[in-house]
Short mmCIF file of C-alpha atoms and ligand atoms in Angstrom, two decimals:
data_model
loop_
_atom_site.label_atom_id
_atom_site.label_comp_id
_atom_site.label_asym_id
_atom_site.label_seq_id
_atom_site.Cartn_x
_atom_site.Cartn_y
_atom_site.Cartn_z
CA MET A 1367 -23.71 0.78 7.18
CA SER A 1368 -22.06 1.11 3.74
CA THR A 1369 -18.97 -0.93 2.87
CA GLU A 1370 -16.80 2.20 3.14
CA GLU A 1371 -18.21 3.01 6.60
CA ALA A 1372 -17.59 -0.58 7.71
CA VAL A 1373 -14.01 -0.47 6.36
CA ALA A 1374 -13.28 2.84 8.13
CA ALA A 1375 -14.78 1.44 11.35
CA HIS A 1376 -12.52 -1.62 11.06
CA TYR A 1377 -9.39 0.56 10.91
CA SER A 1378 -10.54 3.01 13.65
CA ARG A 1379 -8.61 1.41 16.47
CA GLY A 1380 -8.54 4.17 19.08
CA ASN A 1381 -5.39 5.75 20.54
CA ILE A 1382 -3.47 5.01 17.35
CA LEU A 1383 -1.36 8.16 17.64
CA GLU A 1384 -0.41 7.45 21.27
CA ARG A 1385 0.52 3.90 20.32
CA LEU A 1386 2.79 5.13 17.53
CA LEU A 1387 4.44 7.72 19.78
CA ASP A 1388 5.01 4.96 22.37
CA VAL A 1389 7.02 3.07 19.75
CA VAL A 1390 9.21 6.16 19.26
CA LYS A 1391 9.67 6.58 23.05
CA LYS A 1392 10.57 2.91 23.48
CA SER A 1393 13.20 3.18 20.76
CA GLY A 1394 14.77 6.12 22.65
CA GLY A 1395 13.43 8.88 20.36
CA ASN A 1396 11.87 12.24 21.19
CA PRO A 1397 8.08 11.93 20.54
CA ALA A 1398 7.90 15.61 19.56
CA HIS A 1399 10.51 15.32 16.83
CA PHE A 1400 11.80 12.13 15.25
CA ALA A 1401 12.83 10.45 12.00
CA PRO A 1402 10.37 8.17 10.11
CA ALA A 1403 12.63 5.18 10.85
CA ASP A 1404 12.12 5.70 14.63
CA LEU A 1405 8.60 4.30 14.16
CA GLN A 1406 10.24 0.90 13.52
CA ASN A 1407 7.79 0.08 10.67
CA ALA A 1408 4.78 0.32 13.01
CA ASP A 1409 3.22 2.84 10.59
CA GLN A 1410 3.70 0.69 7.46
CA LEU A 1411 0.59 -1.50 7.31
CA HIS A 1412 1.72 -3.93 4.65
CA ILE A 1413 3.84 -7.04 4.23
CA GLY A 1414 7.56 -6.24 4.25
CA GLY A 1415 7.31 -2.80 5.89
CA ALA A 1416 9.87 -0.19 4.81
CA ALA A 1417 11.94 -2.71 2.81
CA SER A 1418 9.02 -3.44 0.49
CA THR A 1419 8.22 0.28 0.22
CA THR A 1420 11.79 0.89 -0.99
CA ARG A 1421 11.57 -1.98 -3.47
CA VAL A 1422 8.20 -0.98 -4.94
CA ALA A 1423 9.02 2.75 -5.10
CA THR A 1424 12.35 1.97 -6.81
CA ARG A 1425 10.69 -0.30 -9.37
CA ALA A 1426 8.05 2.41 -9.94
CA GLY A 1427 10.84 4.88 -10.77
CA VAL A 1428 10.12 7.32 -7.90
CA ASN A 1429 12.80 10.02 -7.68
CA ALA A 1430 13.42 13.46 -6.18
CA GLY A 1431 11.33 15.18 -8.85
CA SER A 1432 8.35 12.80 -8.58
CA HIS A 1433 4.90 13.97 -7.62
CA VAL A 1434 3.38 10.85 -6.08
CA ILE A 1435 -0.16 9.94 -5.02
CA ASP A 1436 -0.40 7.31 -2.26
CA LEU A 1437 -3.83 5.65 -2.61
CA GLY A 1438 -5.13 4.42 0.76
CA SER A 1439 -2.26 6.03 2.67
CA GLY A 1440 -3.25 4.68 6.11
CA LEU A 1441 -0.97 6.07 8.83
CA GLY A 1442 1.20 7.68 6.14
CA GLY A 1443 4.15 5.31 6.44
CA VAL A 1444 4.56 4.82 2.68
CA SER A 1445 4.10 8.55 1.94
CA ARG A 1446 6.72 9.66 4.49
CA HIS A 1447 9.14 6.94 3.41
CA VAL A 1448 9.13 7.96 -0.26
CA ALA A 1449 9.36 11.66 0.68
CA HIS A 1450 12.23 11.10 3.14
CA ASP A 1451 14.24 8.46 1.26
CA PHE A 1452 13.48 9.39 -2.38
CA GLY A 1453 12.91 13.16 -2.04
CA ALA A 1454 9.47 12.92 -3.70
CA THR A 1455 6.47 15.18 -3.04
CA VAL A 1456 3.58 13.01 -1.88
CA GLN A 1457 -0.19 13.34 -1.59
CA GLY A 1458 -1.86 10.64 0.53
CA VAL A 1459 -5.59 9.85 0.44
CA ASP A 1460 -7.38 7.64 2.94
CA LEU A 1461 -10.92 6.78 3.99
CA THR A 1462 -10.34 6.45 7.75
CA PRO A 1463 -10.46 9.84 9.54
CA GLU A 1464 -8.49 8.59 12.57
CA PHE A 1465 -5.68 7.37 10.29
CA VAL A 1466 -5.58 10.66 8.36
CA GLU A 1467 -5.35 12.68 11.61
CA ALA A 1468 -2.57 10.42 12.94
CA ALA A 1469 -0.77 10.57 9.56
CA ARG A 1470 -0.80 14.40 9.66
CA SER A 1471 0.46 14.58 13.29
CA ILE A 1472 3.24 12.08 12.72
CA THR A 1473 4.29 13.85 9.53
CA GLU A 1474 4.48 17.15 11.43
CA CYS A 1475 6.73 15.49 14.06
CA THR A 1476 9.04 14.17 11.34
CA GLY A 1477 9.39 17.63 9.75
CA LEU A 1478 8.04 16.39 6.41
CA SER A 1479 4.83 18.45 6.22
CA ASP A 1480 6.17 20.60 3.36
CA HIS A 1481 6.56 17.47 1.23
CA VAL A 1482 3.70 15.21 2.34
CA THR A 1483 0.00 16.10 2.65
CA PHE A 1484 -3.05 13.98 3.35
CA SER A 1485 -6.71 14.15 2.27
CA GLN A 1486 -9.53 12.21 3.87
CA GLY A 1487 -11.84 10.54 1.34
CA SER A 1488 -12.42 7.59 -0.95
CA ILE A 1489 -10.00 6.70 -3.72
CA LEU A 1490 -13.08 5.80 -5.79
CA ALA A 1491 -13.58 9.57 -6.31
CA LEU A 1492 -10.29 11.46 -6.08
CA PRO A 1493 -10.48 15.21 -5.41
CA PHE A 1494 -7.63 16.03 -7.83
CA ASP A 1495 -7.38 17.40 -11.36
CA ASP A 1496 -6.53 15.25 -14.37
CA ASP A 1497 -2.80 14.71 -15.10
CA SER A 1498 -1.69 15.81 -11.60
CA PHE A 1499 0.79 13.05 -10.63
CA ASP A 1500 3.81 11.17 -12.05
CA VAL A 1501 3.43 8.00 -9.97
CA ALA A 1502 0.53 6.35 -8.13
CA LEU A 1503 1.24 3.82 -5.35
CA MET A 1504 -1.38 1.56 -3.77
CA PHE A 1505 -0.24 -0.67 -0.90
CA HIS A 1506 -2.63 -3.27 0.58
CA VAL A 1507 -5.86 -1.39 -0.15
CA GLY A 1508 -7.56 -3.29 -2.99
CA MET A 1509 -8.56 -6.11 -0.61
CA ASN A 1510 -11.15 -3.71 0.86
CA ILE A 1511 -12.48 -2.49 -2.50
CA GLN A 1512 -15.01 -4.32 -4.64
CA ASP A 1513 -14.99 -1.85 -7.54
CA LYS A 1514 -11.31 -1.95 -8.46
CA ASP A 1515 -12.20 -0.89 -12.03
CA LYS A 1516 -13.30 2.49 -10.68
CA VAL A 1517 -10.09 2.93 -8.65
CA PHE A 1518 -7.96 2.18 -11.71
CA VAL A 1519 -9.98 4.59 -13.88
CA GLU A 1520 -9.45 7.29 -11.23
CA ALA A 1521 -5.71 6.49 -11.05
CA ALA A 1522 -5.48 6.77 -14.86
CA ARG A 1523 -7.31 10.11 -14.75
CA VAL A 1524 -5.04 11.78 -12.16
CA LEU A 1525 -1.77 10.39 -13.62
CA ARG A 1526 -0.08 12.31 -16.43
CA PRO A 1527 0.53 10.54 -19.78
CA GLY A 1528 3.47 8.14 -19.23
CA GLY A 1529 2.69 8.01 -15.50
CA ILE A 1530 3.40 4.84 -13.53
CA PHE A 1531 1.04 2.89 -11.27
CA ALA A 1532 2.40 0.34 -8.77
CA VAL A 1533 -0.12 -1.86 -6.96
CA TYR A 1534 1.01 -4.05 -4.05
CA ASP A 1535 -1.91 -6.05 -2.66
CA ILE A 1536 -2.72 -9.41 -1.14
CA MET A 1537 -4.25 -11.39 -4.00
CA LEU A 1538 -6.14 -14.64 -4.42
CA LEU A 1539 -4.22 -17.60 -5.83
CA GLY A 1540 -6.98 -20.19 -5.51
CA GLY A 1541 -7.50 -23.43 -3.63
CA ASP A 1542 -9.39 -23.43 -0.36
CA THR A 1543 -11.37 -20.63 1.30
CA GLU A 1544 -9.46 -18.12 3.41
CA GLN A 1545 -10.20 -18.02 7.17
CA TYR A 1546 -11.24 -14.80 8.94
CA PRO A 1547 -10.33 -12.53 10.65
CA LEU A 1548 -7.65 -11.26 8.27
CA PRO A 1549 -5.74 -8.01 8.87
CA TRP A 1550 -8.05 -5.99 6.54
CA ALA A 1551 -11.42 -7.55 7.47
CA VAL A 1552 -13.03 -9.47 10.31
CA THR A 1553 -15.54 -11.17 7.98
CA PRO A 1554 -15.81 -11.74 4.20
CA ASP A 1555 -18.38 -8.87 4.02
CA THR A 1556 -15.64 -6.25 3.59
CA SER A 1557 -13.05 -8.44 1.89
CA PHE A 1558 -12.75 -8.47 -1.90
CA VAL A 1559 -9.53 -10.39 -2.61
CA GLN A 1560 -9.15 -11.15 -6.29
CA PRO A 1561 -6.63 -12.97 -8.52
CA PRO A 1562 -3.81 -11.05 -10.26
CA LEU A 1563 -5.61 -11.58 -13.59
CA ALA A 1564 -8.62 -9.57 -12.36
CA TYR A 1565 -6.22 -6.71 -11.55
CA THR A 1566 -4.34 -6.83 -14.85
CA ASP A 1567 -7.62 -7.01 -16.84
CA ALA A 1568 -9.05 -4.01 -14.93
CA LEU A 1569 -5.78 -2.07 -15.38
CA ALA A 1570 -5.85 -2.71 -19.15
CA GLN A 1571 -9.52 -1.65 -19.29
CA ALA A 1572 -8.57 1.62 -17.55
CA GLY A 1573 -5.93 2.30 -20.23
CA PHE A 1574 -2.75 1.04 -18.52
CA ALA A 1575 -0.09 -1.14 -20.14
CA VAL A 1576 0.97 -3.78 -17.61
CA ASP A 1577 4.78 -4.08 -17.44
CA HIS A 1578 5.72 -6.46 -14.66
CA GLU A 1579 4.31 -8.70 -11.94
CA ALA A 1580 6.13 -10.09 -8.88
CA LYS A 1581 5.07 -12.39 -6.03
CA PRO A 1582 7.32 -11.95 -2.95
CA LEU A 1583 5.74 -14.92 -1.14
CA ALA A 1584 8.85 -16.15 0.72
CA GLU A 1585 9.40 -12.63 2.05
CA GLY A 1586 5.74 -12.48 3.08
CA VAL A 1587 5.96 -15.73 5.03
CA GLU A 1588 9.18 -14.61 6.74
CA PHE A 1589 7.69 -11.18 7.57
CA LEU A 1590 4.58 -12.70 9.17
CA GLU A 1591 6.60 -15.28 11.13
CA ARG A 1592 8.77 -12.47 12.51
CA ALA A 1593 5.75 -10.24 13.20
CA LEU A 1594 4.04 -13.06 15.09
CA SER A 1595 7.05 -13.55 17.34
CA SER A 1596 7.94 -9.89 17.90
CA GLY A 1597 4.83 -7.79 17.11
CA GLY A 1598 3.94 -6.39 13.69
CA PRO A 1599 2.34 -3.14 12.53
CA VAL A 1600 0.47 -1.25 15.26
CA GLY A 1601 -3.02 -2.58 15.97
CA VAL A 1602 -2.95 -5.67 13.71
CA GLU A 1603 -4.32 -8.61 15.71
CA VAL A 1604 -2.26 -11.77 16.19
CA GLY A 1605 -5.16 -14.02 15.06
CA ALA A 1606 -5.51 -12.09 11.81
CA MET A 1607 -1.76 -12.31 11.10
CA SER A 1608 -1.80 -16.01 11.91
CA ASN A 1609 -4.72 -16.66 9.49
CA LEU A 1610 -2.88 -14.70 6.78
CA LEU A 1611 0.26 -16.78 7.32
CA THR A 1612 -1.80 -19.97 6.94
CA ALA A 1613 -3.38 -18.60 3.74
CA PHE A 1614 0.13 -17.84 2.38
CA THR A 1615 1.62 -21.23 3.24
CA SER A 1616 -1.40 -23.16 1.91
CA GLY A 1617 -1.38 -21.32 -1.43
CA ILE A 1618 -4.70 -19.47 -1.06
CA LEU A 1619 -3.40 -15.89 -0.85
CA ALA A 1620 -0.09 -14.17 -1.71
CA PRO A 1621 1.42 -10.69 -1.75
CA VAL A 1622 1.61 -9.55 -5.39
CA GLU A 1623 3.12 -6.44 -6.99
CA ILE A 1624 1.89 -5.20 -10.37
CA TYR A 1625 3.59 -2.36 -12.29
CA ALA A 1626 1.80 -0.58 -15.11
CA HIS A 1627 2.13 2.66 -17.09
CA LEU A 1628 -0.03 4.96 -19.14
CA PRO A 1629 0.93 5.33 -22.81
C1 SAM B 1383 -3.95 -2.21 5.24
S1 SAM B 1383 -4.12 -0.46 5.28
C2 SAM B 1383 -2.73 0.02 4.28
C3 SAM B 1383 -2.30 1.44 4.55
C4 SAM B 1383 -1.06 1.91 3.79
N1 SAM B 1383 -1.23 1.80 2.36
C5 SAM B 1383 0.17 1.17 4.23
O1 SAM B 1383 0.61 0.28 3.49
O2 SAM B 1383 0.69 1.46 5.30
C6 SAM B 1383 -5.50 -0.21 4.19
C7 SAM B 1383 -5.93 1.25 4.12
O3 SAM B 1383 -6.83 1.41 3.02
C8 SAM B 1383 -7.78 2.38 3.36
N2 SAM B 1383 -8.93 2.25 2.45
C9 SAM B 1383 -9.72 1.17 2.26
N3 SAM B 1383 -10.67 1.44 1.34
C10 SAM B 1383 -10.45 2.72 0.92
C11 SAM B 1383 -11.10 3.59 -0.01
N4 SAM B 1383 -12.17 3.21 -0.71
N5 SAM B 1383 -10.61 4.83 -0.17
C12 SAM B 1383 -9.52 5.26 0.54
N6 SAM B 1383 -8.88 4.48 1.44
C13 SAM B 1383 -9.34 3.23 1.63
C14 SAM B 1383 -8.09 2.10 4.82
O4 SAM B 1383 -8.67 3.20 5.46
C15 SAM B 1383 -6.69 1.76 5.36
O5 SAM B 1383 -6.04 2.88 5.85
#
């Protein structure tokens, strides 16, 4: 099995759409037609949920005229959020067929299909022309990708000159070895966490100018503590969230945002 097949198998959880629609029903919504917020963050598979999506998209300058690519779009939570709240047009791309199908169905139910579309495939080889997008977002995907250089070269290719790239990943700070399972991998075989410097070097190599870096660690700890007591994103195991919390509090891993632009 290739790394990409193993990663897609990890995220293929079964019944994901039913589980998301259950969240809508439990919050009193109509599962045939609802607002993105009715999913209660269950479709945002990253630290901080919708609040961090708003923060990163704002810092990346997303607005109503933006044409955005969401790299590793998962269940489509980030894509729908920036389309609904910022008025952007969004193209999501994800490896996991089950996630792409669920993302399309949920988007249909939220009435956003004219503004948000999804492709199934690898972000290492994007099926889009050069200079197609204003902003690229990548939330919690790089941990599953060894060849980040290739992703950043692809992002640079599909962004127009002056385009902005915001990466929000879990990164390696050092110290001890992280314990598995973690939310993105059951074993180290499909986990490629790297330090922020590896990201900024690879971004510069791909032609980006790095503008800003932020480490919302306190928010990450708080988010995981809350998720552990009340349930986090759909399908993320308690043991994996607990190991991630330990890695945060012991200084091994941290959520890190990096903002860069093309000249
Ligand atoms: C932790 S989820 C994050 C999903 C989404 N960005 C979010 O924040 O809700 C990681 C996603 O990355 C996707 N992924 C991992 N490697 C990928 C690759 N090479 N190409 C495209 N998607 C990939 C997985 O399928 C999964 O949906």
